């Protein structure tokens, strides 16, 4: 068994939404296909994945460094001990050959796209949803059948208004979501509080609403927001300052009684170790949002979860960033605390197929083998363009 081809395609995100730091109109995503020599129903078995949402495609890194290394490898160097499946850890080791440690950046997302495509490929070879493959690989009792999901949105738009925000969350509620997340930090504190109160008119309770500053705040601003947010008793206060300013995070944890959430911009287990050591995260309360699609893939992400557990945190405190099918399967397979969903933004990657939605804020994985990306109507044309022989 061997890999016969590896392809990538940069796909532009749809829509012109903005958070407190960036406008996503220029953002794209690296979509990857790993083609095997296994033929079923007259077509090769192909693994698909991408490098998560909210960054940029990594075509240069993939084409100039990582893919050539994998193509040059002996087939046996990419297989597990039994020779029946591809080994994700070996894929990462070969892709990272001659790469120095640290300085993760876009390289971490490029490797992740390849590694996650291997998980999709292995699950298809086993003819099962990826969450089952993941649970078995990491010794979990079995994948959860369902999990809670929240709808992420509430971005800043040209001509933004409170009524627009309420209408957006009402549409998510009609899809079956009961918890929501919105952006802060892109307006004044007074304006953001008005937006929060408009959202609360629909959610009814602060425990159903999280806010995300996308790393915008310095310590003084972060503390001012913390004091203003405290009476609302929100679901969590997210990505408050620079993601590597663990001391700022610690200061907020000492001052703010509500839950805080961070980690989506930590791209390695070592970064996560530093958050656990120095960030003031509280057991049973705070949320870890690391994303396998941004951090070398599921193998590295699983090491992050293991670190959390060794520090006394529960897997239920991990709710990955990303809002897409890859992390839905990972959350189910590893028994995590929930997942994010982008039902209204970041197409064609954000959100889940209609078959995943069960109402009451609960979702399930698609029945299809692998991650089920082919079941997402918005994404299927791009998959077909990248690898026509798979369709």
Coordinates of C-alpha atoms in Angstrom, one line a residue:
X1 CA 0.0 0.0 0.0
X2 CA 1.3 3.4 -0.9
X3 CA 0.5 7.0 -1.6
X4 CA 0.4 7.8 -5.3
X5 CA -0.3 11.5 -5.3
X6 CA -0.6 14.5 -2.9
X7 CA -2.4 17.7 -4.1
X8 CA -3.3 21.0 -2.5
X9 CA -5.7 23.8 -3.5
X10 CA -6.0 27.2 -1.9
X11 CA -9.7 28.0 -1.5
X12 CA -10.8 31.6 -0.6
X13 CA -13.2 32.0 2.3
X14 CA -16.5 33.5 1.4
X15 CA -17.8 36.7 3.0
X16 CA -16.3 39.9 4.4
X17 CA -16.5 39.6 8.1
X18 CA -14.1 41.1 10.6
X19 CA -13.2 40.6 14.3
X20 CA -11.2 42.9 16.5
X21 CA -7.9 42.3 14.7
X22 CA -8.4 41.0 11.1
X23 CA -10.7 41.2 8.2
X24 CA -11.2 37.8 6.6
X25 CA -11.9 39.0 3.1
X26 CA -8.4 38.0 2.0
X27 CA -8.1 34.7 3.9
X28 CA -8.0 31.3 2.2
X29 CA -7.5 27.7 3.3
X30 CA -5.2 24.9 2.1
X31 CA -7.4 22.0 1.0
X32 CA -5.3 18.8 0.7
X33 CA -5.9 15.4 -1.0
X34 CA -3.8 12.3 -0.3
X35 CA -4.4 9.6 -3.0
X36 CA -3.7 6.0 -2.2
X37 CA -3.3 3.0 -4.5
X38 CA -6.2 1.2 -2.9
X39 CA -9.1 1.0 -5.4
X40 CA -12.7 0.7 -4.3
X41 CA -15.7 0.9 -6.6
X42 CA -13.4 1.7 -9.5
X43 CA -11.9 4.8 -7.7
X44 CA -8.9 5.4 -5.5
X45 CA -9.4 5.8 -1.8
X46 CA -8.5 9.5 -1.1
X47 CA -8.0 11.3 2.2
X48 CA -9.1 15.0 2.4
X49 CA -8.4 17.6 5.0
X50 CA -7.6 21.3 5.4
X51 CA -5.6 23.5 7.8
X52 CA -8.6 25.0 9.7
X53 CA -10.2 28.4 9.4
X54 CA -9.1 31.9 10.0
X55 CA -5.5 31.9 8.8
X56 CA -4.0 31.6 5.2
X57 CA -3.3 28.8 2.8
X58 CA 0.2 27.4 3.0
X59 CA 0.7 26.4 -0.7
X60 CA 4.4 27.3 -0.7
X61 CA 5.3 25.3 2.4
X62 CA 3.3 22.4 1.1
X63 CA 4.6 22.3 -2.4
X64 CA 8.2 23.3 -1.9
X65 CA 9.1 21.4 1.3
X66 CA 6.5 19.0 2.8
X67 CA 4.9 17.2 -0.1
X68 CA 8.3 16.5 -1.9
X69 CA 9.6 14.9 1.3
X70 CA 6.6 12.6 1.5
X71 CA 6.8 11.8 -2.2
X72 CA 10.5 10.8 -1.8
X73 CA 9.9 8.5 1.1
X74 CA 9.9 4.7 0.8
X75 CA 6.3 3.5 1.1
X76 CA 7.1 1.4 4.1
X77 CA 8.4 4.5 6.0
X78 CA 4.8 5.9 6.0
X79 CA 2.9 2.7 7.1
X80 CA 2.1 1.4 10.6
X81 CA 3.8 -1.8 11.9
X82 CA 1.2 -4.0 10.3
X83 CA 1.5 -2.4 6.9
X84 CA -2.2 -2.0 6.7
X85 CA -2.7 1.6 7.5
X86 CA -0.7 4.8 7.1
X87 CA 0.9 6.1 10.3
X88 CA 0.1 9.7 11.0
X89 CA 3.1 10.2 13.3
X90 CA 5.4 8.8 10.6
X91 CA 3.8 11.2 8.1
X92 CA 4.6 14.1 10.4
X93 CA 8.2 12.9 11.0
X94 CA 8.9 12.6 7.3
X95 CA 7.3 16.0 6.5
X96 CA 9.3 17.7 9.3
X97 CA 12.7 16.3 8.2
X98 CA 15.4 19.0 8.5
X99 CA 12.9 21.4 10.2
X100 CA 14.2 23.1 13.3
X101 CA 12.0 23.0 16.5
X102 CA 10.0 26.1 17.5
X103 CA 8.9 29.0 15.3
X104 CA 5.8 27.1 14.4
X105 CA 3.6 29.5 12.5
X106 CA 2.2 28.5 9.1
X107 CA 4.3 25.3 9.0
X108 CA 2.2 23.9 11.8
X109 CA -1.0 24.3 9.7
X110 CA 0.6 22.9 6.6
X111 CA 1.8 19.8 8.4
X112 CA -1.7 19.5 10.0
X113 CA -3.5 19.5 6.7
X114 CA -1.4 16.5 5.5
X115 CA -1.6 14.6 8.8
X116 CA -5.4 15.1 9.1
X117 CA -5.8 13.9 5.5
X118 CA -4.2 10.6 6.6
X119 CA -6.8 10.2 9.4
X120 CA -9.5 10.7 6.8
X121 CA -7.8 8.2 4.5
X122 CA -7.3 5.6 7.3
X123 CA -11.0 5.9 8.4
X124 CA -12.1 5.4 4.8
X125 CA -9.8 2.3 4.5
X126 CA -11.6 1.0 7.7
X127 CA -15.0 2.0 6.2
X128 CA -16.0 4.0 9.3
X129 CA -16.5 7.6 10.4
X130 CA -13.2 9.2 11.6
X131 CA -14.4 9.5 15.2
X132 CA -14.3 5.7 15.5
X133 CA -10.8 5.5 14.1
X134 CA -9.7 8.3 16.4
X135 CA -11.2 6.8 19.5
X136 CA -9.6 3.4 18.9
X137 CA -6.2 4.9 18.1
X138 CA -6.1 6.8 21.4
X139 CA -7.5 4.1 23.6
X140 CA -10.8 5.7 24.3
X141 CA -13.8 3.5 25.2
X142 CA -15.5 4.5 22.0
X143 CA -16.6 7.8 20.4
X144 CA -19.4 9.8 21.9
X145 CA -22.5 9.5 19.8
X146 CA -23.4 13.2 20.2
X147 CA -22.0 16.3 21.7
X148 CA -23.0 19.9 22.4
X149 CA -22.1 22.6 19.9
X150 CA -22.3 26.4 20.0
X151 CA -22.8 28.7 17.0
X152 CA -19.9 31.1 16.5
X153 CA -20.7 34.4 14.8
X154 CA -21.4 37.9 15.9
X155 CA -18.6 39.5 13.7
X156 CA -18.4 43.1 12.8
X157 CA -19.9 44.1 9.4
X158 CA -20.0 47.3 7.5
X159 CA -23.1 49.2 8.7
X160 CA -23.3 46.9 11.7
X161 CA -26.4 47.1 14.0
X162 CA -27.8 45.4 17.0
X163 CA -30.8 44.2 15.1
X164 CA -28.5 42.5 12.6
X165 CA -26.8 40.7 15.5
X166 CA -30.1 39.5 16.9
X167 CA -31.3 38.4 13.5
X168 CA -28.1 36.4 13.0
X169 CA -28.4 34.6 16.3
X170 CA -32.1 34.0 15.7
X171 CA -31.2 32.2 12.5
X172 CA -28.7 30.0 14.4
X173 CA -31.4 29.3 17.0
X174 CA -33.7 28.2 14.3
X175 CA -31.0 25.7 13.1
X176 CA -31.1 24.1 16.6
X177 CA -28.3 25.9 18.5
X178 CA -28.9 27.0 22.1
X179 CA -25.4 28.6 22.8
X180 CA -23.7 31.3 20.9
X181 CA -20.4 33.3 20.6
X182 CA -19.8 36.9 19.4
X183 CA -16.9 39.2 18.9
X184 CA -15.8 42.1 21.1
X185 CA -12.9 44.5 21.0
X186 CA -13.6 45.9 17.5
X187 CA -15.6 48.8 19.0
X188 CA -15.6 50.8 22.1
X189 CA -16.4 49.2 25.5
X190 CA -19.7 51.0 25.5
X191 CA -20.6 49.8 22.0
X192 CA -19.6 46.3 22.8
X193 CA -21.7 46.2 25.9
X194 CA -24.7 47.4 23.8
X195 CA -24.1 44.6 21.4
X196 CA -23.9 42.1 24.2
X197 CA -27.2 43.3 25.6
X198 CA -28.8 43.0 22.2
X199 CA -27.5 39.4 22.0
X200 CA -28.8 38.6 25.5
X201 CA -32.3 39.7 24.4
X202 CA -32.3 36.6 22.2
X203 CA -30.2 34.2 24.3
X204 CA -32.0 35.2 27.5
X205 CA -29.2 34.2 29.8
X206 CA -25.4 35.0 30.0
X207 CA -24.6 31.3 30.3
X208 CA -25.6 30.8 26.7
X209 CA -23.3 33.6 25.3
X210 CA -19.5 33.7 25.0
X211 CA -17.5 36.7 23.9
X212 CA -14.2 36.6 22.0
X213 CA -11.6 39.5 21.9
X214 CA -9.2 37.7 19.4
X215 CA -6.1 38.7 21.4
X216 CA -6.8 42.4 21.0
X217 CA -6.4 43.7 24.6
X218 CA -3.5 44.9 26.7
X219 CA -3.8 44.3 30.4
X220 CA -5.6 47.5 31.3
X221 CA -8.2 47.1 28.6
X222 CA -8.6 43.4 29.4
X223 CA -9.2 44.2 33.1
X224 CA -11.7 47.0 32.2
X225 CA -13.7 44.6 30.0
X226 CA -13.5 41.9 32.7
X227 CA -15.0 44.2 35.3
X228 CA -17.8 45.3 32.8
X229 CA -18.5 41.7 31.7
X230 CA -18.7 40.2 35.2
X231 CA -22.4 41.1 35.9
X232 CA -23.5 39.3 32.8
X233 CA -22.2 35.9 34.0
X234 CA -21.2 34.9 30.4
X235 CA -20.4 31.4 29.2
X236 CA -16.7 32.5 28.8
X237 CA -14.4 35.5 28.0
X238 CA -12.1 34.3 25.1
X239 CA -8.6 35.1 23.7
X240 CA -8.3 38.1 25.9
X241 CA -4.7 39.3 25.0
X242 CA -1.8 38.1 23.0
X243 CA -2.0 34.3 23.0
X244 CA 1.6 34.0 24.3
X245 CA 1.2 36.5 27.1
X246 CA 0.5 33.9 29.7
X247 CA 1.0 36.4 32.5
X248 CA -1.8 38.6 31.2
X249 CA -4.0 35.5 31.1
X250 CA -3.1 34.7 34.7
X251 CA -3.9 38.3 35.8
X252 CA -7.4 38.0 34.3
X253 CA -8.0 34.6 35.9
X254 CA -7.1 36.1 39.3
X255 CA -9.6 39.0 38.8
X256 CA -12.4 37.5 36.8
X257 CA -14.6 34.9 38.4
X258 CA -16.2 33.7 35.1
X259 CA -14.6 31.2 32.8
X260 CA -11.9 32.3 30.4
X261 CA -11.0 30.5 27.2
X262 CA -7.8 30.5 25.2
X263 CA -5.4 28.3 23.2
X264 CA -6.5 28.5 19.6
X265 CA -3.2 30.2 18.7
X266 CA -1.0 27.7 20.5
X267 CA 0.5 25.5 17.8
X268 CA 2.5 22.9 19.8
X269 CA 2.4 20.8 23.0
X270 CA 5.3 22.9 24.4
X271 CA 3.2 26.0 24.0
X272 CA 0.3 24.3 25.8
X273 CA 2.7 23.2 28.5
X274 CA 3.6 26.8 29.1
X275 CA 0.0 27.9 29.3
X276 CA -0.6 25.2 31.9
X277 CA 2.4 26.2 33.9
X278 CA 2.1 30.0 33.7
X279 CA -1.4 31.0 32.4
X280 CA -3.4 30.7 35.6
X281 CA -6.0 28.3 34.0
X282 CA -8.4 27.0 36.6
X283 CA -9.4 23.3 36.9
X284 CA -13.1 22.7 36.4
X285 CA -13.7 26.2 35.0
X286 CA -11.6 27.4 32.1
X287 CA -11.7 26.3 28.4
X288 CA -8.8 25.1 26.2
X289 CA -9.3 25.8 22.5
X290 CA -6.3 24.4 20.7
X291 CA -7.0 23.3 17.2
X292 CA -5.4 20.2 15.5
X293 CA -5.7 21.9 12.1
X294 CA -3.4 24.6 13.3
X295 CA -1.0 22.6 15.3
X296 CA 0.7 19.8 13.3
X297 CA -2.4 17.6 13.3
X298 CA -4.2 15.2 15.6
X299 CA -1.0 13.5 16.9
X300 CA 0.2 16.7 18.4
X301 CA -3.2 17.7 19.6
X302 CA -3.6 14.4 21.5
X303 CA -0.3 15.3 23.3
X304 CA -1.9 18.6 24.3
X305 CA -4.9 16.8 25.8
X306 CA -2.6 14.4 27.6
X307 CA -0.7 17.3 29.1
X308 CA -4.0 18.8 30.3
X309 CA -4.9 15.6 32.0
X310 CA -1.5 15.3 33.7
X311 CA -2.0 18.8 35.1
X312 CA -5.4 17.9 36.6
X313 CA -7.7 19.2 33.8
X314 CA -10.5 17.2 32.3
X315 CA -10.9 16.5 28.5
X316 CA -14.3 18.1 29.0
X317 CA -12.5 21.5 29.4
X318 CA -11.2 21.2 25.8
X319 CA -13.5 22.7 23.1
X320 CA -11.5 23.1 19.9
X321 CA -11.5 26.2 17.8
X322 CA -12.4 25.8 14.1
X323 CA -16.2 25.2 13.7
X324 CA -15.8 22.5 11.1
X325 CA -16.3 18.7 10.6
X326 CA -12.7 17.8 11.4
X327 CA -12.9 19.0 15.0
X328 CA -16.4 17.5 15.4
X329 CA -14.9 14.1 14.8
X330 CA -11.9 14.8 17.0
X331 CA -14.2 16.0 19.8
X332 CA -16.4 12.9 19.6
X333 CA -13.4 10.5 19.3
X334 CA -11.4 12.0 22.2
X335 CA -14.5 12.6 24.4
X336 CA -14.0 16.4 24.6
X337 CA -16.4 18.9 26.1
X338 CA -18.0 20.2 23.0
X339 CA -17.4 21.8 19.6
X340 CA -17.6 25.1 17.8
X341 CA -19.7 25.6 14.6
X342 CA -19.7 28.3 12.0
X343 CA -23.1 27.9 10.5
X344 CA -23.3 31.3 8.9
X345 CA -19.7 32.3 8.1
X346 CA -16.4 30.9 6.7
X347 CA -17.9 28.9 3.9
X348 CA -17.3 26.5 2.3
X349 CA -15.5 25.0 5.3
X350 CA -17.5 26.3 8.3
X351 CA -20.5 24.5 9.7
X352 CA -21.9 21.0 9.4
X353 CA -24.2 19.2 7.0
X354 CA -27.9 19.3 8.0
X355 CA -27.8 15.6 8.9
X356 CA -25.5 16.4 11.9
X357 CA -28.0 18.8 13.5
X358 CA -30.2 17.2 16.2
X359 CA -31.7 20.2 17.9
X360 CA -31.3 21.4 21.4
X361 CA -27.7 22.4 20.8
X362 CA -26.6 18.8 20.1
X363 CA -24.8 17.5 17.0
X364 CA -23.6 14.1 15.7
X365 CA -21.1 13.1 13.1
X366 CA -22.0 12.2 9.5
X367 CA -22.4 8.5 8.8
X368 CA -20.0 8.6 5.9
X369 CA -16.5 7.0 6.2
X370 CA -13.8 9.5 7.1
X371 CA -14.6 13.1 8.1
X372 CA -17.5 13.2 5.8
X373 CA -16.3 16.3 4.0
X374 CA -17.9 15.0 0.8
X375 CA -21.3 15.3 2.5
X376 CA -20.9 19.1 2.8
X377 CA -22.6 20.6 -0.3
X378 CA -20.6 23.8 -0.2
X379 CA -17.3 22.0 0.0
X380 CA -17.9 19.1 -2.4
X381 CA -17.2 21.0 -5.6
X382 CA -13.8 22.1 -4.3
X383 CA -13.0 18.5 -3.4
X384 CA -13.9 17.4 -6.9
X385 CA -11.9 20.1 -8.5
X386 CA -8.8 19.1 -6.4
X387 CA -9.1 15.4 -7.0
X388 CA -11.7 14.5 -9.8
X389 CA -10.8 10.8 -9.7
X390 CA -12.2 10.5 -6.2
X391 CA -15.7 11.3 -7.6

